Amino acid sequence: MSGLESLYQELILDHAKNRRGFGLAEPGAHSATVHQRNPICGDEITLRVDVEGDRVASVTWEGAGCSISQSSASMLVALLQEDGGDEGMAKTDVEALIAQFREALRSRGKIPLDEETFADAAALSGVSKYTARVKCAMLAWVALEEGLRQA
C-alpha cells in the first residue's frame, strides 16, 4: 500500500470513528429530514439540513453502516463546516459539490476528487473503482441532495 493510500485509509477510519455532525439537531424553520437506505449492504442514514435563505446553515445526521458510508457522511459535514464557516455554504455551491462528487464516484477511477475542493472527502476517490461501494459513499450526499429539494 502506498503512503497516500495508507493516509486515505487512516482518514476514512478516523471519520468513521469520530463522526462529524453526528446527532440530529432540532429542526429549524426551514429544515428537511431525509432517510436513505442502501439495501445492498444495509447502510442507513437520517440527515437533517437547515437552510436559511440561499445558504445551507447546518447539516446533521444519524446512521449506521460500513466505514465508507459513515466516514462519507462525516466528511461531507466537515467539508460544509470548513467551507461555509459561520454563515453556511451557498446552496448552489453545495449542489455543485454533490454533482462533482457523483461524477467522480461514477467514473470508475478516471476522475479523482480534488483535495482542495473536497478536503478529506478526496480520500474516497478510490471507492469509484468498486461499483458496489459507490452507493455506500454516495448515501449521505444523496440524502443531502433530497433534503435541499425539500427544505
mmCIF file of N, CA and C in Angstrom, residues 87-139:
data_model
loop_
_atom_site.group_PDB
_atom_site.id
_atom_site.type_symbol
_atom_site.label_atom_id
_atom_site.label_comp_id
_atom_site.label_asym_id
_atom_site.label_seq_id
_atom_site.Cartn_x
_atom_site.Cartn_y
_atom_site.Cartn_z
ATOM 1 N N GLU A 87 -21.593 31.437 8.336
ATOM 2 C CA GLU A 87 -22.775 31.796 7.537
ATOM 3 C C GLU A 87 -23.352 30.608 6.794
ATOM 4 N N GLY A 88 -22.606 29.555 6.641
ATOM 5 C CA GLY A 88 -23.047 28.409 5.852
ATOM 6 C C GLY A 88 -22.657 28.573 4.399
ATOM 7 N N MET A 89 -22.670 27.486 3.682
ATOM 8 C CA MET A 89 -22.287 27.486 2.270
ATOM 9 C C MET A 89 -23.514 27.775 1.405
ATOM 10 N N ALA A 90 -23.295 28.465 0.303
ATOM 11 C CA ALA A 90 -24.385 28.752 -0.630
ATOM 12 C C ALA A 90 -24.978 27.439 -1.140
ATOM 13 N N LYS A 91 -26.286 27.394 -1.200
ATOM 14 C CA LYS A 91 -26.999 26.196 -1.642
ATOM 15 C C LYS A 91 -26.534 25.761 -3.030
ATOM 16 N N THR A 92 -26.333 26.705 -3.939
ATOM 17 C CA THR A 92 -25.887 26.366 -5.298
ATOM 18 C C THR A 92 -24.497 25.738 -5.282
ATOM 19 N N ASP A 93 -23.628 26.198 -4.372
ATOM 20 C CA ASP A 93 -22.287 25.613 -4.256
ATOM 21 C C ASP A 93 -22.354 24.182 -3.726
ATOM 22 N N VAL A 94 -23.260 23.949 -2.782
ATOM 23 C CA VAL A 94 -23.437 22.600 -2.235
ATOM 24 C C VAL A 94 -23.958 21.666 -3.328
ATOM 25 N N GLU A 95 -24.922 22.136 -4.099
ATOM 26 C CA GLU A 95 -25.456 21.322 -5.195
ATOM 27 C C GLU A 95 -24.371 20.997 -6.218
ATOM 28 N N ALA A 96 -23.480 21.949 -6.496
ATOM 29 C CA ALA A 96 -22.380 21.712 -7.433
ATOM 30 C C ALA A 96 -21.400 20.685 -6.864
ATOM 31 N N LEU A 97 -21.114 20.759 -5.558
ATOM 32 C CA LEU A 97 -20.234 19.771 -4.926
ATOM 33 C C LEU A 97 -20.820 18.364 -5.040
ATOM 34 N N ILE A 98 -22.111 18.245 -4.786
ATOM 35 C CA ILE A 98 -22.761 16.937 -4.878
ATOM 36 C C ILE A 98 -22.639 16.388 -6.299
ATOM 37 N N ALA A 99 -22.867 17.235 -7.297
ATOM 38 C CA ALA A 99 -22.773 16.801 -8.695
ATOM 39 C C ALA A 99 -21.348 16.366 -9.045
ATOM 40 N N GLN A 100 -20.346 17.117 -8.593
ATOM 41 C CA GLN A 100 -18.952 16.758 -8.861
ATOM 42 C C GLN A 100 -18.572 15.456 -8.152
ATOM 43 N N PHE A 101 -19.048 15.299 -6.916
ATOM 44 C CA PHE A 101 -18.770 14.089 -6.153
ATOM 45 C C PHE A 101 -19.366 12.872 -6.870
ATOM 46 N N ARG A 102 -20.611 12.999 -7.309
ATOM 47 C CA ARG A 102 -21.288 11.915 -8.027
ATOM 48 C C ARG A 102 -20.522 11.562 -9.304
ATOM 49 N N GLU A 103 -20.137 12.577 -10.069
ATOM 50 C CA GLU A 103 -19.421 12.335 -11.320
ATOM 51 C C GLU A 103 -18.115 11.583 -11.065
ATOM 52 N N ALA A 104 -17.359 12.004 -10.051
ATOM 53 C CA ALA A 104 -16.090 11.351 -9.741
ATOM 54 C C ALA A 104 -16.301 9.913 -9.283
ATOM 55 N N LEU A 105 -17.301 9.691 -8.442
ATOM 56 C CA LEU A 105 -17.522 8.342 -7.932
ATOM 57 C C LEU A 105 -18.061 7.398 -9.002
ATOM 58 N N ARG A 106 -18.716 7.923 -9.987
ATOM 59 C CA ARG A 106 -19.212 7.075 -11.078
ATOM 60 C C ARG A 106 -18.183 6.891 -12.198
ATOM 61 N N SER A 107 -17.020 7.511 -12.082
ATOM 62 C CA SER A 107 -16.029 7.493 -13.160
ATOM 63 C C SER A 107 -15.169 6.237 -13.192
ATOM 64 N N ARG A 108 -15.341 5.356 -12.206
ATOM 65 C CA ARG A 108 -14.525 4.139 -12.105
ATOM 66 C C ARG A 108 -13.035 4.457 -12.045
ATOM 67 N N GLY A 109 -12.712 5.497 -11.301
ATOM 68 C CA GLY A 109 -11.315 5.857 -11.066
ATOM 69 C C GLY A 109 -10.714 6.819 -12.062
ATOM 70 N N LYS A 110 -11.475 7.241 -13.054
ATOM 71 C CA LYS A 110 -10.927 8.133 -14.085
ATOM 72 C C LYS A 110 -10.890 9.589 -13.634
ATOM 73 N N ILE A 111 -11.786 9.986 -12.719
ATOM 74 C CA ILE A 111 -11.836 11.367 -12.238
ATOM 75 C C ILE A 111 -11.581 11.359 -10.736
ATOM 76 N N PRO A 112 -10.387 11.777 -10.318
ATOM 77 C CA PRO A 112 -10.126 11.825 -8.873
ATOM 78 C C PRO A 112 -10.779 13.056 -8.245
ATOM 79 N N LEU A 113 -11.117 12.935 -6.974
ATOM 80 C CA LEU A 113 -11.660 14.076 -6.234
ATOM 81 C C LEU A 113 -10.504 15.000 -5.858
ATOM 82 N N ASP A 114 -10.656 16.273 -6.148
ATOM 83 C CA ASP A 114 -9.633 17.271 -5.869
ATOM 84 C C ASP A 114 -9.576 17.563 -4.362
ATOM 85 N N GLU A 115 -8.382 17.471 -3.785
ATOM 86 C CA GLU A 115 -8.237 17.689 -2.338
ATOM 87 C C GLU A 115 -8.563 19.116 -1.925
ATOM 88 N N GLU A 116 -8.267 20.091 -2.766
ATOM 89 C CA GLU A 116 -8.575 21.479 -2.414
ATOM 90 C C GLU A 116 -10.083 21.709 -2.365
ATOM 91 N N THR A 117 -10.814 21.053 -3.235
ATOM 92 C CA THR A 117 -12.266 21.210 -3.287
ATOM 93 C C THR A 117 -12.962 20.342 -2.251
ATOM 94 N N PHE A 118 -12.519 19.098 -2.103
ATOM 95 C CA PHE A 118 -13.230 18.114 -1.285
ATOM 96 C C PHE A 118 -12.582 17.804 0.057
ATOM 97 N N ALA A 119 -11.426 18.395 0.341
ATOM 98 C CA ALA A 119 -10.739 18.184 1.626
ATOM 99 C C ALA A 119 -10.615 16.685 1.911
ATOM 100 N N ASP A 120 -10.981 16.238 3.107
ATOM 101 C CA ASP A 120 -10.838 14.833 3.489
ATOM 102 C C ASP A 120 -11.649 13.895 2.600
ATOM 103 N N ALA A 121 -12.751 14.376 2.042
ATOM 104 C CA ALA A 121 -13.590 13.528 1.186
ATOM 105 C C ALA A 121 -12.851 13.059 -0.069
ATOM 106 N N ALA A 122 -11.747 13.719 -0.408
ATOM 107 C CA ALA A 122 -10.935 13.266 -1.542
ATOM 108 C C ALA A 122 -10.400 11.863 -1.293
ATOM 109 N N ALA A 123 -10.329 11.457 -0.039
ATOM 110 C CA ALA A 123 -9.874 10.109 0.300
ATOM 111 C C ALA A 123 -10.815 9.038 -0.250
ATOM 112 N N LEU A 124 -12.021 9.422 -0.626
ATOM 113 C CA LEU A 124 -12.985 8.460 -1.150
ATOM 114 C C LEU A 124 -12.840 8.226 -2.652
ATOM 115 N N SER A 125 -11.873 8.865 -3.287
ATOM 116 C CA SER A 125 -11.669 8.693 -4.732
ATOM 117 C C SER A 125 -11.532 7.229 -5.122
ATOM 118 N N GLY A 126 -10.807 6.465 -4.351
ATOM 119 C CA GLY A 126 -10.571 5.059 -4.668
ATOM 120 C C GLY A 126 -11.823 4.209 -4.672
ATOM 121 N N VAL A 127 -12.860 4.663 -3.983
ATOM 122 C CA VAL A 127 -14.120 3.916 -3.923
ATOM 123 C C VAL A 127 -14.719 3.772 -5.317
ATOM 124 N N SER A 128 -14.446 4.734 -6.193
ATOM 125 C CA SER A 128 -15.059 4.716 -7.518
ATOM 126 C C SER A 128 -14.666 3.482 -8.329
ATOM 127 N N LYS A 129 -13.612 2.801 -7.944
ATOM 128 C CA LYS A 129 -13.179 1.591 -8.648
ATOM 129 C C LYS A 129 -14.012 0.372 -8.244
ATOM 130 N N TYR A 130 -14.798 0.511 -7.191
ATOM 131 C CA TYR A 130 -15.587 -0.603 -6.666
ATOM 132 C C TYR A 130 -17.071 -0.244 -6.714
ATOM 133 N N THR A 131 -17.717 -0.639 -7.782
ATOM 134 C CA THR A 131 -19.098 -0.241 -8.049
ATOM 135 C C THR A 131 -20.026 -0.489 -6.863
ATOM 136 N N ALA A 132 -19.876 -1.587 -6.176
ATOM 137 C CA ALA A 132 -20.756 -1.909 -5.053
ATOM 138 C C ALA A 132 -20.582 -0.941 -3.889
ATOM 139 N N ARG A 133 -19.430 -0.293 -3.789
ATOM 140 C CA ARG A 133 -19.157 0.625 -2.683
ATOM 141 C C ARG A 133 -19.539 2.064 -2.991
ATOM 142 N N VAL A 134 -19.787 2.370 -4.244
ATOM 143 C CA VAL A 134 -20.144 3.740 -4.634
ATOM 144 C C VAL A 134 -21.418 4.178 -3.912
ATOM 145 N N LYS A 135 -22.408 3.295 -3.818
ATOM 146 C CA LYS A 135 -23.654 3.646 -3.136
ATOM 147 C C LYS A 135 -23.412 3.930 -1.661
ATOM 148 N N CYS A 136 -22.455 3.232 -1.062
ATOM 149 C CA CYS A 136 -22.112 3.481 0.343
ATOM 150 C C CYS A 136 -21.602 4.907 0.507
ATOM 151 N N ALA A 137 -20.688 5.297 -0.368
ATOM 152 C CA ALA A 137 -20.088 6.629 -0.285
ATOM 153 C C ALA A 137 -21.084 7.721 -0.656
ATOM 154 N N MET A 138 -22.029 7.419 -1.528
ATOM 155 C CA MET A 138 -22.986 8.422 -2.009
ATOM 156 C C MET A 138 -24.166 8.639 -1.070
ATOM 157 N N LEU A 139 -24.400 7.748 -0.124
ATOM 158 C CA LEU A 139 -25.625 7.748 0.669
ATOM 159 C C LEU A 139 -25.926 9.109 1.306
#
